[in-house]
Coordinates of C-alpha atoms and ligand atoms in Angstrom, one line a residue:
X242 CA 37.4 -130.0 -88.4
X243 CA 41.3 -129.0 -87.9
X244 CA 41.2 -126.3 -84.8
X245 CA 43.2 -123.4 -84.9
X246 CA 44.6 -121.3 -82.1
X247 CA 45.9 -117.6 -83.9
X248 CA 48.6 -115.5 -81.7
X249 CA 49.1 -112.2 -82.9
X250 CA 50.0 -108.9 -81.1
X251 CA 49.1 -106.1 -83.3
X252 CA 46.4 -105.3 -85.9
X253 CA 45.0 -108.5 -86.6
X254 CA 45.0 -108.0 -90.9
X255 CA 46.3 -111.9 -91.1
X256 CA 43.9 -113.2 -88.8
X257 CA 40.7 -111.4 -90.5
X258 CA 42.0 -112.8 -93.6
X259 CA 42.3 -116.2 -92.3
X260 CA 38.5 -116.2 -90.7
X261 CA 37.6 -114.7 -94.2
X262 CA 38.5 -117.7 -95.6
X263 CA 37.4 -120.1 -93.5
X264 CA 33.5 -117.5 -93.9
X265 CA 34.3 -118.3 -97.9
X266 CA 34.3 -121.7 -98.1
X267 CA 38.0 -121.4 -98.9
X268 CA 39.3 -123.0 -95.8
X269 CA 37.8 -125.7 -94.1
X270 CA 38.8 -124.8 -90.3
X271 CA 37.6 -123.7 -87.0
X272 CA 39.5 -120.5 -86.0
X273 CA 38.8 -121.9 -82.1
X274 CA 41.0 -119.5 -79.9
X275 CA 42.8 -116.1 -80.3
X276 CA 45.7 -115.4 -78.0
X277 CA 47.1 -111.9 -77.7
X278 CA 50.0 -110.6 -75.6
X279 CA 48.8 -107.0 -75.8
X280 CA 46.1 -105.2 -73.7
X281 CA 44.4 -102.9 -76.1
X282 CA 45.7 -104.5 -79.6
X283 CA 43.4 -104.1 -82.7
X284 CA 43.4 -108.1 -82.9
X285 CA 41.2 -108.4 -79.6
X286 CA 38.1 -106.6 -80.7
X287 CA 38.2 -108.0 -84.0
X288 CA 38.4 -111.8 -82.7
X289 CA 35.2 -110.4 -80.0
X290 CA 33.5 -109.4 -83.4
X291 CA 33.6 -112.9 -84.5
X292 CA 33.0 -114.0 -81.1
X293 CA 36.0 -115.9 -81.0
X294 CA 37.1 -117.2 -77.6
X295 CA 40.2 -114.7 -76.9
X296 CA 42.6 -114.4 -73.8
X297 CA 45.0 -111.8 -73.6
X298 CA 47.9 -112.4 -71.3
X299 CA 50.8 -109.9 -69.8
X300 CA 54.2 -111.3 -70.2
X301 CA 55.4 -109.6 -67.2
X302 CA 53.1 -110.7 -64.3
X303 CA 54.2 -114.1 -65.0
X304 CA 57.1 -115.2 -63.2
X305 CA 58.9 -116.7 -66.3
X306 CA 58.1 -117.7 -69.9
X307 CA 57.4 -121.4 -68.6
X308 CA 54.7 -120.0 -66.4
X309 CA 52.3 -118.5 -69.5
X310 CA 53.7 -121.0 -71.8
X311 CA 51.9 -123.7 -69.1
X312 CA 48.7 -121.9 -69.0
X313 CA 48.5 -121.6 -72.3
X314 CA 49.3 -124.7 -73.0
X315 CA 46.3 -126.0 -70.9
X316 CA 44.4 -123.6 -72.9
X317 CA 45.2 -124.8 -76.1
X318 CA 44.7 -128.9 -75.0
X319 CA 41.3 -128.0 -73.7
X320 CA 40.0 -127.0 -76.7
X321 CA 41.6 -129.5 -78.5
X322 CA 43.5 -127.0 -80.8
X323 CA 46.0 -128.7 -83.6
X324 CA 47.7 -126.0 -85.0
X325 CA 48.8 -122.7 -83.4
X326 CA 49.4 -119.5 -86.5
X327 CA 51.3 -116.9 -85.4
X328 CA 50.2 -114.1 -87.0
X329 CA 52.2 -110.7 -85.8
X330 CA 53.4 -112.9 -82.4
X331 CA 56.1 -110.8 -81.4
X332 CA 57.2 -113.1 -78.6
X333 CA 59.6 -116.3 -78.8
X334 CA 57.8 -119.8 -78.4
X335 CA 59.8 -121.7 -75.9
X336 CA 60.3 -125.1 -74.8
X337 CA 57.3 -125.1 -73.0
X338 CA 54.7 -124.8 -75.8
X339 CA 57.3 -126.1 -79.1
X340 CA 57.8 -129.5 -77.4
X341 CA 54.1 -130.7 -77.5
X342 CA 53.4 -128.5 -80.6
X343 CA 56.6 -129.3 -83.1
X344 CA 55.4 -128.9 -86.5
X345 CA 52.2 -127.6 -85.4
X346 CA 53.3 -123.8 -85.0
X347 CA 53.3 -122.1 -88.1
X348 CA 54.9 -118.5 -88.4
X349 CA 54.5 -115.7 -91.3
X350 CA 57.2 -113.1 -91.8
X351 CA 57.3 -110.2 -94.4
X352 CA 60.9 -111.0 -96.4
X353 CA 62.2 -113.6 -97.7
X354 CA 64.1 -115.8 -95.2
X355 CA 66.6 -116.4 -93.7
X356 CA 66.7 -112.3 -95.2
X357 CA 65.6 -109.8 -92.9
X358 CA 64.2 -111.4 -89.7
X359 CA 63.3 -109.8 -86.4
X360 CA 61.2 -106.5 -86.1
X361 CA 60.2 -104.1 -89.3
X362 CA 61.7 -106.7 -92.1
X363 CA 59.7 -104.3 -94.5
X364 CA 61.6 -101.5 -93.4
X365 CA 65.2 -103.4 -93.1
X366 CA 64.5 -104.4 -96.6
X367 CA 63.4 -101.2 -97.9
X368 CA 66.3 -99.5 -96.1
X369 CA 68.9 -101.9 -98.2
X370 CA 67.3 -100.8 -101.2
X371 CA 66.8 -104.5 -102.2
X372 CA 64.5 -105.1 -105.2
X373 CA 62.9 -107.9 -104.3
X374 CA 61.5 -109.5 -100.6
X375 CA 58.7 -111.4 -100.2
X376 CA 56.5 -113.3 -97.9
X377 CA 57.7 -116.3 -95.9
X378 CA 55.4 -119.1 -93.7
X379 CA 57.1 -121.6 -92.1
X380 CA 57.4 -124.0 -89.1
X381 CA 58.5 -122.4 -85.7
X382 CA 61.4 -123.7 -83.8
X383 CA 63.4 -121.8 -80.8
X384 CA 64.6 -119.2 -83.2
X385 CA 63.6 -115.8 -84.3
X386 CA 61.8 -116.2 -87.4
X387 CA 63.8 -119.1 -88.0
X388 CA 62.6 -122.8 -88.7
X389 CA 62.0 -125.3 -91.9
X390 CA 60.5 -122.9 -94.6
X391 CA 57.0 -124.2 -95.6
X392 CA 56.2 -121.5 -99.0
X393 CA 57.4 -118.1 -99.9
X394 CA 56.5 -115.6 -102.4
X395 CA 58.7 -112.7 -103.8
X396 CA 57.6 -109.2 -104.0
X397 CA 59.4 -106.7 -106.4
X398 CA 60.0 -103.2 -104.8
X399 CA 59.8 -101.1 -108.2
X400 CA 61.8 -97.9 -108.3
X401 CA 59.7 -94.9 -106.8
X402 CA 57.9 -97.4 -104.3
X403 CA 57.3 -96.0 -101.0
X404 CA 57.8 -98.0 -97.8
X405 CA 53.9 -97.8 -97.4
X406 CA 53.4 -99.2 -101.3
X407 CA 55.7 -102.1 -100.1
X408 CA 53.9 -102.8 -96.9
X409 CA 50.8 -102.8 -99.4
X410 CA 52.1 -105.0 -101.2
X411 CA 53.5 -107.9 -98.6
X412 CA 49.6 -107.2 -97.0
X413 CA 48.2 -108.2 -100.5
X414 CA 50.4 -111.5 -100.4
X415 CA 50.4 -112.4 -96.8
X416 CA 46.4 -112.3 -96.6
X417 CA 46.3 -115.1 -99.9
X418 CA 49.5 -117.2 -98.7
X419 CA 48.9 -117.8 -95.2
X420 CA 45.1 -119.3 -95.9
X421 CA 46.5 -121.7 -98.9
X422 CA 49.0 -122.7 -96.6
X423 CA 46.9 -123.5 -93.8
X424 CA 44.9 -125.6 -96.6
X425 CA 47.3 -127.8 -97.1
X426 CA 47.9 -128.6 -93.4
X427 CA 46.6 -132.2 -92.1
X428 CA 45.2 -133.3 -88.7
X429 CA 47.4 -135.6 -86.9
X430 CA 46.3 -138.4 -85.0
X431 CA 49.0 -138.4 -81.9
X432 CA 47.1 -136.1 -79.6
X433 CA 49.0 -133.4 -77.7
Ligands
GAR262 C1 52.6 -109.3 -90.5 O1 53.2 -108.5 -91.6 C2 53.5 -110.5 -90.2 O2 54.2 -111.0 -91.3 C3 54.5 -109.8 -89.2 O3 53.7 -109.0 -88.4 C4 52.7 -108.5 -89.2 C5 51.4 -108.6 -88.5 O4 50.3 -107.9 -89.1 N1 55.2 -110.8 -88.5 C6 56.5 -110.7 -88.2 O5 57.2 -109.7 -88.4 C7 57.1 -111.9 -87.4 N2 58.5 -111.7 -87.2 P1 48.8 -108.1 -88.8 O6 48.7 -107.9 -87.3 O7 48.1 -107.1 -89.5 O8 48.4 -109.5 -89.2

């Protein structure tokens, strides 16, 4: 069964989905680990619902980016995870962790990329009054929401939408795209 490790930072909407799916029958995986870089975030107690092993770390004790990238990468070849999801990771992946894990790290963003990356792309997009965004997963490398684009799906901001309609929307998409995605993911043989 393909292993999955889910990072996320925030309210954890893309990771329930993704457990929902694999609960449904719709996804055959093993949500195995959560990771979480924030003390208190939503994601935590919803992952210790599920009773899914979870370890929240503090960037800043750590000497350097290498140093949590190392235990975490211990963390991820102990359980023998294939696939790290960032779902609302709001932290760069070095070196570290994308050497052993290249093509393995999978990223969602709300727009349509290379359009809006970084923080709030709901809210840059909104803000430019652009009529249509979207959804984007693809595979991480050392950029900001950069990296070969895996699928997308466009959203159309209709006049009179608030920002909160738009987020609404995106939500809708991202909880349906990043499970069919995952779907289609294989187990590779070379072991990490
Ligand atoms: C999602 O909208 C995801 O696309 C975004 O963070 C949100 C997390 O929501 N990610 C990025 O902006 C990455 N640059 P969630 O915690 O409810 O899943």
């Amino acid at each position: 069964m393909m292993k999955l490790a889910v990072f996320a930072s925030g309210t954890g909407s893309n990771f329930d989905a993704i457990v929902h799916a694999i609960q449904n029958g719709e996804l055959d995986a093993e949500v195995t680990m959560l990771v979480c870089d924030r003390v208190g975030a939503p994601v935590i107690e919803k992952a210790q619902n599920y009773e899914i092993d979870t370890i929240v770390f503090s960037a800043n004790v750590y000497e350097s980016k290498a140093q949590y990238e190392e235990a975490l990468l211990k963390d991820c070849r102990e359980r023998g995870i294939d696939y790290i999801i960032l779902a609302g990771f709001m932290r760069l992946i070095g070196p570290t962790l994308l050497e052993p894990y290249r093509n393995r790290i999978l990223n969602i963003h709300p727009s349509l990329l290379p359009a809006f990356p970084g923080k709030d792309a709901i809210g840059q997009a909104f803000d430019q009054q652009v009529k249509i965004t979207g959804v984007t997963v693809h595979f991480v490398d050392e950029g900001m929401d950069t990296g070969p684009i895996i699928e997308q799906e466009a959203v159309r901001i209709e006049d009179g939408d608030t920002k909160d309609d738009v987020v609404r929307k995106i939500q809708a998409i991202e909880h349906k795209l990043y499970p069919s995605v995952i779907r289609t993911l294989k187990i590779k043989e070379e072991s990490i």
